[in-house]
């Protein structure tokens, strides 16, 4: 979907009003206008991605960190039993979300939310085939997503005073994660 037609991009750029509960340079959080329960918040990355798998890893970690913090704020303020974090492209059948959203859904004893599926029957040989397929794909994903040293980090590591740090990853992702 093109960004100018995406409702969530329009919300993020304030062309469409929403009840915002959170905002930073990368993400906004709004109340869902069709809430599954009281305090249902949608976290919206300001940059358009069709799904979370298109997001650069570092940006995704930041996004998840912020989503968890907002979820924790919901937990503290509205006192539900739990706050679910839900990523899905299809909340109602056939209604596909065009933007990489994370839903924060408070759960209460008397809510009407029902995650139901029919367990599928699978033969042992099918389990093994699926297991091996996913495992080999994970190896490819890991090698594709391994952090690549920046030029500056590579220069830093060449300095004698930094020699002991050689085995450390060049980028400290933790530093950029928001802590509330
Ligand atoms: Zn969008």
Short mmCIF file of N, CA and C and ligand atoms in Angstrom, two decimals:
data_model
loop_
_atom_site.label_atom_id
_atom_site.label_comp_id
_atom_site.label_asym_id
_atom_site.label_seq_id
_atom_site.Cartn_x
_atom_site.Cartn_y
_atom_site.Cartn_z
N UNK A 1 0.84 -1.21 0.00
CA UNK A 1 0.00 0.00 0.00
C UNK A 1 0.87 1.26 0.00
N UNK A 2 0.42 2.28 -0.75
CA UNK A 2 1.17 3.53 -0.77
C UNK A 2 0.90 4.31 0.51
N UNK A 3 1.95 5.02 0.96
CA UNK A 3 1.84 5.71 2.23
C UNK A 3 0.71 6.73 2.29
N UNK A 4 0.49 7.46 1.16
CA UNK A 4 -0.52 8.52 1.20
C UNK A 4 -1.94 7.97 1.31
N UNK A 5 -2.09 6.66 1.07
CA UNK A 5 -3.43 6.06 1.17
C UNK A 5 -3.59 5.28 2.47
N UNK A 6 -2.53 5.21 3.25
CA UNK A 6 -2.57 4.38 4.46
C UNK A 6 -3.13 5.21 5.62
N UNK A 7 -4.21 4.75 6.21
CA UNK A 7 -4.87 5.49 7.29
C UNK A 7 -3.92 5.69 8.48
N UNK A 8 -3.06 4.71 8.73
CA UNK A 8 -2.17 4.81 9.90
C UNK A 8 -1.04 5.82 9.66
N UNK A 9 -0.61 5.94 8.40
CA UNK A 9 0.35 7.00 8.06
C UNK A 9 -0.31 8.37 8.24
N UNK A 10 -1.60 8.46 7.87
CA UNK A 10 -2.30 9.74 8.01
C UNK A 10 -2.48 10.09 9.48
N UNK A 11 -2.73 9.08 10.31
CA UNK A 11 -2.82 9.33 11.76
C UNK A 11 -1.46 9.78 12.30
N UNK A 12 -0.40 9.08 11.85
CA UNK A 12 0.95 9.41 12.33
C UNK A 12 1.37 10.82 11.93
N UNK A 13 0.88 11.29 10.76
CA UNK A 13 1.26 12.64 10.30
C UNK A 13 0.20 13.68 10.66
N UNK A 14 -0.74 13.30 11.53
CA UNK A 14 -1.77 14.19 12.11
C UNK A 14 -2.79 14.68 11.06
N UNK A 15 -2.85 14.01 9.92
CA UNK A 15 -3.88 14.39 8.93
C UNK A 15 -5.24 13.84 9.34
N UNK A 16 -5.20 12.81 10.17
CA UNK A 16 -6.44 12.24 10.71
C UNK A 16 -6.30 12.28 12.24
N UNK A 17 -7.31 12.87 12.93
CA UNK A 17 -7.19 12.98 14.39
C UNK A 17 -7.32 11.63 15.09
N UNK A 18 -6.65 11.51 16.22
CA UNK A 18 -6.73 10.27 17.01
C UNK A 18 -6.48 10.61 18.47
N UNK A 19 -6.88 9.73 19.35
CA UNK A 19 -6.66 9.94 20.78
C UNK A 19 -5.29 9.37 21.15
N UNK A 20 -4.30 10.26 21.10
CA UNK A 20 -2.93 9.81 21.33
C UNK A 20 -2.63 9.65 22.81
N UNK A 21 -2.01 8.56 23.16
CA UNK A 21 -1.56 8.38 24.54
C UNK A 21 -0.05 8.41 24.64
N UNK A 22 0.63 8.29 23.49
CA UNK A 22 2.10 8.25 23.50
C UNK A 22 2.62 8.80 22.18
N UNK A 23 3.75 9.52 22.26
CA UNK A 23 4.42 9.93 21.02
C UNK A 23 5.90 10.13 21.27
N UNK A 24 6.71 9.65 20.35
CA UNK A 24 8.14 10.00 20.31
C UNK A 24 8.50 10.18 18.84
N UNK A 25 9.76 10.47 18.49
CA UNK A 25 10.07 10.75 17.08
C UNK A 25 9.77 9.57 16.15
N UNK A 26 9.70 8.37 16.66
CA UNK A 26 9.54 7.20 15.79
C UNK A 26 8.16 6.55 15.84
N UNK A 27 7.50 6.66 16.98
CA UNK A 27 6.28 5.87 17.23
C UNK A 27 5.20 6.73 17.86
N UNK A 28 3.93 6.46 17.49
CA UNK A 28 2.85 7.02 18.30
C UNK A 28 1.96 5.86 18.79
N UNK A 29 1.28 6.12 19.90
CA UNK A 29 0.32 5.15 20.43
C UNK A 29 -1.02 5.82 20.55
N UNK A 30 -2.06 5.21 20.01
CA UNK A 30 -3.40 5.80 20.06
C UNK A 30 -4.41 4.80 20.62
N UNK A 31 -5.52 5.33 21.12
CA UNK A 31 -6.61 4.44 21.54
C UNK A 31 -7.30 3.89 20.29
N UNK A 32 -7.51 2.59 20.25
CA UNK A 32 -8.26 1.97 19.15
C UNK A 32 -9.71 2.44 19.22
N UNK A 33 -10.25 2.92 18.09
CA UNK A 33 -11.64 3.42 18.13
C UNK A 33 -12.67 2.27 18.20
N UNK A 34 -12.21 1.06 17.91
CA UNK A 34 -13.06 -0.13 18.10
C UNK A 34 -12.37 -1.07 19.09
N UNK A 35 -12.29 -0.65 20.36
CA UNK A 35 -11.46 -1.39 21.30
C UNK A 35 -11.98 -2.80 21.61
N UNK A 36 -11.03 -3.71 21.74
CA UNK A 36 -11.37 -5.06 22.18
C UNK A 36 -11.69 -5.06 23.67
N UNK A 37 -11.09 -4.10 24.38
CA UNK A 37 -11.36 -3.95 25.81
C UNK A 37 -10.93 -2.53 26.21
N UNK A 38 -11.24 -2.14 27.44
CA UNK A 38 -10.92 -0.79 27.91
C UNK A 38 -9.40 -0.60 27.95
N UNK A 39 -8.91 0.43 27.23
CA UNK A 39 -7.47 0.71 27.23
C UNK A 39 -6.73 0.06 26.06
N UNK A 40 -7.45 -0.45 25.08
CA UNK A 40 -6.83 -1.06 23.88
C UNK A 40 -6.10 0.03 23.09
N UNK A 41 -4.79 -0.11 23.01
CA UNK A 41 -3.94 0.89 22.34
C UNK A 41 -3.30 0.27 21.10
N UNK A 42 -3.20 1.08 20.03
CA UNK A 42 -2.47 0.65 18.84
C UNK A 42 -1.16 1.43 18.77
N UNK A 43 -0.06 0.72 18.68
CA UNK A 43 1.24 1.35 18.51
C UNK A 43 1.53 1.43 17.00
N UNK A 44 1.88 2.64 16.54
CA UNK A 44 2.05 2.87 15.10
C UNK A 44 3.45 3.43 14.82
N UNK A 45 4.30 2.70 14.10
CA UNK A 45 5.57 3.30 13.68
C UNK A 45 5.25 4.45 12.71
N UNK A 46 5.93 5.59 12.85
CA UNK A 46 5.61 6.73 11.98
C UNK A 46 6.00 6.46 10.53
N UNK A 47 7.05 5.67 10.35
CA UNK A 47 7.45 5.32 8.99
C UNK A 47 6.63 4.12 8.53
N UNK A 48 6.20 4.15 7.29
CA UNK A 48 5.35 3.06 6.80
C UNK A 48 6.16 1.80 6.51
N UNK A 49 5.74 0.73 7.16
CA UNK A 49 6.20 -0.61 6.80
C UNK A 49 4.95 -1.48 6.65
N UNK A 50 4.95 -2.30 5.62
CA UNK A 50 3.79 -3.18 5.42
C UNK A 50 3.66 -4.21 6.53
N UNK A 51 4.80 -4.59 7.09
CA UNK A 51 4.78 -5.57 8.18
C UNK A 51 6.07 -5.41 8.98
N UNK A 52 6.11 -6.08 10.14
CA UNK A 52 7.27 -5.91 11.03
C UNK A 52 8.55 -6.50 10.42
N UNK A 53 8.40 -7.39 9.47
CA UNK A 53 9.58 -8.04 8.89
C UNK A 53 10.32 -7.13 7.92
N UNK A 54 9.68 -6.05 7.53
CA UNK A 54 10.34 -5.06 6.67
C UNK A 54 11.16 -4.07 7.50
N UNK A 55 10.93 -4.03 8.81
CA UNK A 55 11.61 -3.02 9.64
C UNK A 55 13.06 -3.42 9.86
N UNK A 56 13.99 -2.44 9.82
CA UNK A 56 15.36 -2.75 10.21
C UNK A 56 15.37 -3.23 11.66
N UNK A 57 16.24 -4.17 11.95
CA UNK A 57 16.21 -4.84 13.26
C UNK A 57 16.29 -3.84 14.43
N UNK A 58 17.19 -2.87 14.31
CA UNK A 58 17.39 -1.93 15.42
C UNK A 58 16.12 -1.11 15.67
N UNK A 59 15.46 -0.72 14.57
CA UNK A 59 14.22 0.04 14.68
C UNK A 59 13.13 -0.82 15.31
N UNK A 60 13.10 -2.08 14.95
CA UNK A 60 12.11 -2.99 15.52
C UNK A 60 12.32 -3.16 17.03
N UNK A 61 13.58 -3.28 17.45
CA UNK A 61 13.87 -3.43 18.88
C UNK A 61 13.39 -2.21 19.66
N UNK A 62 13.63 -1.04 19.07
CA UNK A 62 13.17 0.20 19.70
C UNK A 62 11.64 0.22 19.80
N UNK A 63 11.00 -0.17 18.71
CA UNK A 63 9.54 -0.21 18.63
C UNK A 63 8.98 -1.14 19.71
N UNK A 64 9.53 -2.33 19.82
CA UNK A 64 9.05 -3.30 20.80
C UNK A 64 9.28 -2.81 22.23
N UNK A 65 10.40 -2.13 22.44
CA UNK A 65 10.72 -1.61 23.76
C UNK A 65 9.69 -0.57 24.19
N UNK A 66 9.35 0.31 23.26
CA UNK A 66 8.36 1.35 23.54
C UNK A 66 6.98 0.71 23.76
N UNK A 67 6.65 -0.28 22.93
CA UNK A 67 5.34 -0.95 23.07
C UNK A 67 5.23 -1.62 24.44
N UNK A 68 6.31 -2.22 24.87
CA UNK A 68 6.30 -2.88 26.18
C UNK A 68 6.11 -1.84 27.29
N UNK A 69 6.78 -0.69 27.17
CA UNK A 69 6.67 0.37 28.18
C UNK A 69 5.24 0.91 28.24
N UNK A 70 4.62 1.12 27.10
CA UNK A 70 3.24 1.62 27.09
C UNK A 70 2.31 0.55 27.65
N UNK A 71 2.57 -0.70 27.30
CA UNK A 71 1.79 -1.81 27.87
C UNK A 71 1.90 -1.84 29.38
N UNK A 72 3.07 -1.58 29.88
CA UNK A 72 3.29 -1.57 31.33
C UNK A 72 2.52 -0.41 31.98
N UNK A 73 2.50 0.74 31.28
CA UNK A 73 1.75 1.90 31.79
C UNK A 73 0.25 1.57 31.86
N UNK A 74 -0.24 0.83 30.87
CA UNK A 74 -1.66 0.42 30.88
C UNK A 74 -1.91 -0.51 32.07
N UNK A 75 -0.97 -1.42 32.26
CA UNK A 75 -1.08 -2.38 33.38
C UNK A 75 -1.15 -1.65 34.72
N UNK A 76 -0.30 -0.65 34.88
CA UNK A 76 -0.25 0.10 36.15
C UNK A 76 -1.48 0.97 36.33
N UNK A 77 -1.97 1.58 35.25
CA UNK A 77 -3.02 2.59 35.39
C UNK A 77 -4.43 2.01 35.39
N UNK A 78 -4.69 1.00 34.56
CA UNK A 78 -6.04 0.46 34.44
C UNK A 78 -6.22 -0.85 35.20
N UNK A 79 -5.10 -1.39 35.67
CA UNK A 79 -5.10 -2.61 36.48
C UNK A 79 -5.85 -3.80 35.85
N UNK A 80 -5.61 -4.08 34.57
CA UNK A 80 -6.15 -5.34 34.03
C UNK A 80 -5.33 -6.51 34.57
N UNK A 81 -5.75 -7.74 34.23
CA UNK A 81 -4.96 -8.91 34.66
C UNK A 81 -3.64 -8.99 33.91
N UNK A 82 -3.67 -8.54 32.66
CA UNK A 82 -2.49 -8.63 31.80
C UNK A 82 -2.71 -7.68 30.63
N UNK A 83 -1.64 -7.36 29.91
CA UNK A 83 -1.78 -6.61 28.66
C UNK A 83 -1.12 -7.45 27.57
N UNK A 84 -1.93 -7.91 26.63
CA UNK A 84 -1.39 -8.72 25.54
C UNK A 84 -0.77 -7.82 24.49
N UNK A 85 0.32 -8.27 23.91
CA UNK A 85 0.91 -7.59 22.75
C UNK A 85 0.60 -8.46 21.54
N UNK A 86 -0.11 -7.87 20.60
CA UNK A 86 -0.56 -8.66 19.46
C UNK A 86 -0.09 -8.03 18.15
N UNK A 87 0.64 -8.82 17.37
CA UNK A 87 0.96 -8.40 16.01
C UNK A 87 0.19 -9.30 15.08
N UNK A 88 -0.66 -8.72 14.26
CA UNK A 88 -1.40 -9.53 13.29
C UNK A 88 -1.74 -8.66 12.09
N UNK A 89 -1.84 -9.29 10.95
CA UNK A 89 -2.24 -8.55 9.76
C UNK A 89 -3.74 -8.61 9.57
N UNK A 90 -4.43 -9.44 10.35
CA UNK A 90 -5.83 -9.70 10.09
C UNK A 90 -6.58 -9.86 11.40
N UNK A 91 -7.10 -8.73 11.95
CA UNK A 91 -7.81 -8.83 13.23
C UNK A 91 -9.22 -9.38 13.04
N UNK A 92 -9.86 -8.99 11.94
CA UNK A 92 -11.14 -9.61 11.58
C UNK A 92 -10.95 -10.21 10.19
N UNK A 93 -11.59 -11.31 9.93
CA UNK A 93 -11.31 -12.10 8.73
C UNK A 93 -11.46 -11.27 7.44
N UNK A 94 -10.42 -11.30 6.62
CA UNK A 94 -10.47 -10.60 5.34
C UNK A 94 -10.12 -9.12 5.45
N UNK A 95 -9.94 -8.62 6.68
CA UNK A 95 -9.67 -7.20 6.88
C UNK A 95 -8.18 -7.02 7.22
N UNK A 96 -7.36 -6.87 6.20
CA UNK A 96 -5.91 -6.87 6.40
C UNK A 96 -5.41 -5.46 6.72
N UNK A 97 -4.61 -5.35 7.79
CA UNK A 97 -4.02 -4.07 8.17
C UNK A 97 -2.83 -3.77 7.27
N UNK A 98 -2.78 -2.57 6.67
CA UNK A 98 -1.70 -2.29 5.74
C UNK A 98 -0.38 -1.86 6.39
N UNK A 99 -0.38 -1.61 7.69
CA UNK A 99 0.74 -0.96 8.37
C UNK A 99 1.19 -1.87 9.53
N UNK A 100 2.48 -1.83 9.85
CA UNK A 100 3.03 -2.75 10.87
C UNK A 100 2.65 -2.32 12.29
N UNK A 101 1.45 -2.64 12.71
CA UNK A 101 0.95 -2.21 14.02
C UNK A 101 1.19 -3.26 15.08
N UNK A 102 1.31 -2.80 16.32
CA UNK A 102 1.25 -3.71 17.46
C UNK A 102 0.07 -3.28 18.33
N UNK A 103 -0.81 -4.20 18.62
CA UNK A 103 -1.95 -3.92 19.49
C UNK A 103 -1.57 -4.25 20.93
N UNK A 104 -1.94 -3.36 21.83
CA UNK A 104 -1.80 -3.62 23.27
C UNK A 104 -3.21 -3.80 23.81
N UNK A 105 -3.52 -5.00 24.21
CA UNK A 105 -4.90 -5.33 24.58
C UNK A 105 -4.98 -5.76 26.04
N UNK A 106 -5.54 -4.87 26.88
CA UNK A 106 -5.70 -5.25 28.29
C UNK A 106 -6.71 -6.39 28.41
N UNK A 107 -6.40 -7.34 29.29
CA UNK A 107 -7.32 -8.46 29.53
C UNK A 107 -7.91 -8.37 30.92
N UNK A 108 -9.23 -8.48 30.97
CA UNK A 108 -9.96 -8.44 32.24
C UNK A 108 -10.75 -9.74 32.40
N UNK A 109 -11.12 -10.04 33.64
CA UNK A 109 -11.88 -11.27 33.88
C UNK A 109 -13.16 -11.34 33.05
N UNK A 110 -13.80 -10.19 32.88
CA UNK A 110 -15.11 -10.20 32.21
C UNK A 110 -15.03 -9.74 30.75
N UNK A 111 -13.82 -9.75 30.13
CA UNK A 111 -13.77 -9.31 28.72
C UNK A 111 -14.35 -10.40 27.81
N UNK A 112 -14.60 -10.03 26.57
CA UNK A 112 -15.23 -10.98 25.63
C UNK A 112 -14.25 -11.44 24.55
N UNK A 113 -12.95 -11.23 24.82
CA UNK A 113 -11.92 -11.61 23.83
C UNK A 113 -11.74 -13.13 23.86
N UNK A 114 -11.63 -13.70 22.68
CA UNK A 114 -11.54 -15.15 22.59
C UNK A 114 -10.58 -15.54 21.46
N UNK A 115 -9.39 -15.96 21.83
CA UNK A 115 -8.45 -16.45 20.81
C UNK A 115 -8.70 -17.94 20.62
N UNK A 116 -9.28 -18.29 19.52
CA UNK A 116 -9.65 -19.70 19.31
C UNK A 116 -9.04 -20.22 18.01
N UNK A 117 -8.51 -21.41 18.05
CA UNK A 117 -8.18 -22.11 16.80
C UNK A 117 -8.44 -23.58 16.97
N UNK A 118 -8.61 -24.22 15.84
CA UNK A 118 -8.83 -25.66 15.82
C UNK A 118 -7.47 -26.34 15.68
N UNK A 119 -7.02 -27.08 16.70
CA UNK A 119 -5.71 -27.73 16.57
C UNK A 119 -5.67 -28.65 15.35
N UNK A 120 -4.57 -28.55 14.60
CA UNK A 120 -4.43 -29.35 13.38
C UNK A 120 -3.73 -30.67 13.68
N UNK A 121 -4.14 -31.72 12.97
CA UNK A 121 -3.46 -33.02 13.13
C UNK A 121 -2.26 -33.07 12.19
N UNK A 122 -1.11 -33.48 12.73
CA UNK A 122 0.08 -33.60 11.88
C UNK A 122 0.82 -34.89 12.20
N UNK A 123 1.28 -35.55 11.15
CA UNK A 123 2.06 -36.78 11.33
C UNK A 123 3.46 -36.42 11.82
N UNK A 124 4.11 -37.39 12.48
CA UNK A 124 5.47 -37.18 12.98
C UNK A 124 6.40 -36.74 11.84
N UNK A 125 6.27 -37.35 10.67
CA UNK A 125 7.15 -37.01 9.54
C UNK A 125 6.93 -35.55 9.10
N UNK A 126 5.68 -35.09 9.20
CA UNK A 126 5.39 -33.69 8.84
C UNK A 126 6.02 -32.74 9.85
N UNK A 127 5.96 -33.11 11.15
CA UNK A 127 6.59 -32.28 12.18
C UNK A 127 8.09 -32.14 11.90
N UNK A 128 8.71 -33.28 11.58
CA UNK A 128 10.16 -33.26 11.34
C UNK A 128 10.50 -32.42 10.12
N UNK A 129 9.70 -32.55 9.06
CA UNK A 129 9.95 -31.76 7.85
C UNK A 129 9.82 -30.27 8.13
N UNK A 130 8.79 -29.89 8.88
CA UNK A 130 8.57 -28.47 9.20
C UNK A 130 9.68 -27.96 10.11
N UNK A 131 10.04 -28.77 11.09
CA UNK A 131 11.12 -28.41 12.02
C UNK A 131 12.40 -28.11 11.24
N UNK A 132 12.75 -29.00 10.33
CA UNK A 132 14.00 -28.82 9.57
C UNK A 132 13.93 -27.62 8.63
N UNK A 133 12.76 -27.39 8.05
CA UNK A 133 12.60 -26.25 7.13
C UNK A 133 12.80 -24.94 7.88
N UNK A 134 12.17 -24.84 9.06
CA UNK A 134 12.29 -23.59 9.84
C UNK A 134 13.72 -23.42 10.35
N UNK A 135 14.32 -24.50 10.84
CA UNK A 135 15.69 -24.41 11.38
C UNK A 135 16.66 -23.91 10.31
N UNK A 136 16.55 -24.43 9.09
CA UNK A 136 17.51 -24.00 8.07
C UNK A 136 17.24 -22.56 7.66
N UNK A 137 15.96 -22.16 7.68
CA UNK A 137 15.65 -20.75 7.37
C UNK A 137 16.21 -19.83 8.45
N UNK A 138 16.17 -20.27 9.73
CA UNK A 138 16.68 -19.44 10.83
C UNK A 138 18.17 -19.16 10.62
N UNK A 139 18.90 -20.15 10.17
CA UNK A 139 20.33 -19.94 9.90
C UNK A 139 20.53 -18.84 8.87
N UNK A 140 19.71 -18.85 7.83
CA UNK A 140 19.82 -17.80 6.78
C UNK A 140 19.46 -16.43 7.35
N UNK A 141 18.40 -16.38 8.17
CA UNK A 141 17.97 -15.10 8.75
C UNK A 141 19.05 -14.56 9.68
N UNK A 142 19.62 -15.45 10.50
CA UNK A 142 20.67 -15.01 11.44
C UNK A 142 21.86 -14.42 10.70
N UNK A 143 22.27 -15.07 9.63
CA UNK A 143 23.44 -14.54 8.91
C UNK A 143 23.09 -13.25 8.17
N UNK A 144 21.85 -13.11 7.73
CA UNK A 144 21.44 -11.88 7.04
C UNK A 144 21.31 -10.71 8.02
N UNK A 145 20.94 -11.01 9.29
CA UNK A 145 20.67 -9.94 10.25
C UNK A 145 21.83 -9.67 11.21
N UNK A 146 22.93 -10.40 11.05
CA UNK A 146 24.09 -10.18 11.93
C UNK A 146 24.55 -8.74 11.78
N UNK A 147 24.82 -8.04 12.92
CA UNK A 147 25.22 -6.63 12.80
C UNK A 147 26.53 -6.48 12.02
N UNK A 148 26.53 -5.56 11.10
CA UNK A 148 27.74 -5.32 10.31
C UNK A 148 28.48 -4.14 10.93
N UNK A 149 29.80 -4.28 11.15
CA UNK A 149 30.55 -3.18 11.77
C UNK A 149 30.51 -1.92 10.90
N UNK A 150 30.28 -0.79 11.53
CA UNK A 150 30.34 0.46 10.77
C UNK A 150 31.82 0.79 10.54
N UNK A 151 32.07 1.69 9.60
CA UNK A 151 33.45 2.06 9.29
C UNK A 151 34.12 2.67 10.52
N UNK A 152 33.36 3.53 11.21
CA UNK A 152 33.91 4.19 12.40
C UNK A 152 34.24 3.17 13.50
N UNK A 153 33.33 2.20 13.70
CA UNK A 153 33.56 1.18 14.72
C UNK A 153 34.78 0.33 14.37
N UNK A 154 34.94 0.04 13.09
CA UNK A 154 36.08 -0.77 12.65
C UNK A 154 37.39 -0.02 12.92
N UNK A 155 37.39 1.30 12.69
CA UNK A 155 38.58 2.12 12.96
C UNK A 155 38.89 2.15 14.46
N UNK A 156 37.82 2.29 15.27
CA UNK A 156 37.99 2.32 16.72
C UNK A 156 38.64 1.04 17.22
N UNK A 157 38.22 -0.09 16.63
CA UNK A 157 38.73 -1.37 17.10
C UNK A 157 40.20 -1.58 16.74
N UNK A 158 40.66 -0.84 15.75
CA UNK A 158 42.07 -0.99 15.35
C UNK A 158 43.01 -0.30 16.33
N UNK A 159 42.47 0.64 17.11
CA UNK A 159 43.32 1.38 18.06
C UNK A 159 43.83 0.44 19.14
N UNK A 160 45.12 0.55 19.52
CA UNK A 160 45.68 -0.37 20.51
C UNK A 160 44.94 -0.34 21.84
N UNK A 161 44.48 0.86 22.27
CA UNK A 161 43.79 0.95 23.57
C UNK A 161 42.45 0.21 23.56
N UNK A 162 41.96 -0.08 22.36
CA UNK A 162 40.68 -0.79 22.28
C UNK A 162 40.86 -2.27 21.96
N UNK A 163 42.09 -2.73 22.00
CA UNK A 163 42.36 -4.10 21.57
C UNK A 163 41.57 -5.14 22.37
N UNK A 164 41.42 -4.87 23.68
CA UNK A 164 40.71 -5.85 24.51
C UNK A 164 39.23 -5.93 24.18
N UNK A 165 38.73 -4.92 23.48
CA UNK A 165 37.29 -4.90 23.19
C UNK A 165 36.96 -5.61 21.87
N UNK A 166 37.97 -6.21 21.26
CA UNK A 166 37.78 -6.75 19.91
C UNK A 166 36.59 -7.68 19.74
N UNK A 167 36.29 -8.43 20.79
CA UNK A 167 35.22 -9.41 20.64
C UNK A 167 33.83 -8.84 20.92
N UNK A 168 33.77 -7.57 21.31
CA UNK A 168 32.47 -6.99 21.59
C UNK A 168 31.80 -6.57 20.29
N UNK A 169 30.46 -6.64 20.24
CA UNK A 169 29.79 -6.17 19.03
C UNK A 169 30.04 -4.68 18.85
N UNK A 170 30.19 -4.21 17.61
CA UNK A 170 30.53 -2.81 17.38
C UNK A 170 29.39 -1.85 17.72
N UNK A 171 28.16 -2.34 17.69
CA UNK A 171 27.03 -1.46 17.95
C UNK A 171 26.33 -1.92 19.22
N UNK A 172 26.17 -1.00 20.16
CA UNK A 172 25.46 -1.35 21.39
C UNK A 172 24.00 -0.93 21.25
N UNK A 173 23.16 -1.87 20.83
CA UNK A 173 21.75 -1.57 20.60
C UNK A 173 21.07 -1.14 21.88
N UNK A 174 21.51 -1.73 23.02
CA UNK A 174 20.86 -1.44 24.30
C UNK A 174 20.81 0.06 24.61
N UNK A 175 21.84 0.77 24.20
CA UNK A 175 21.92 2.18 24.54
C UNK A 175 20.74 2.98 23.98
N UNK A 176 20.19 2.50 22.87
CA UNK A 176 19.15 3.28 22.21
C UNK A 176 17.74 2.89 22.67
N UNK A 177 17.64 1.92 23.52
CA UNK A 177 16.32 1.47 23.97
C UNK A 177 15.81 2.40 25.07
N UNK A 178 14.58 2.85 24.89
CA UNK A 178 13.98 3.78 25.85
C UNK A 178 13.63 3.04 27.13
N UNK A 179 14.01 3.61 28.25
CA UNK A 179 13.61 3.03 29.54
C UNK A 179 12.73 4.05 30.26
N UNK A 180 11.55 3.62 30.66
CA UNK A 180 10.63 4.55 31.35
C UNK A 180 10.90 4.52 32.84
ZN1 LIG B 1 1.19 3.35 6.66
#
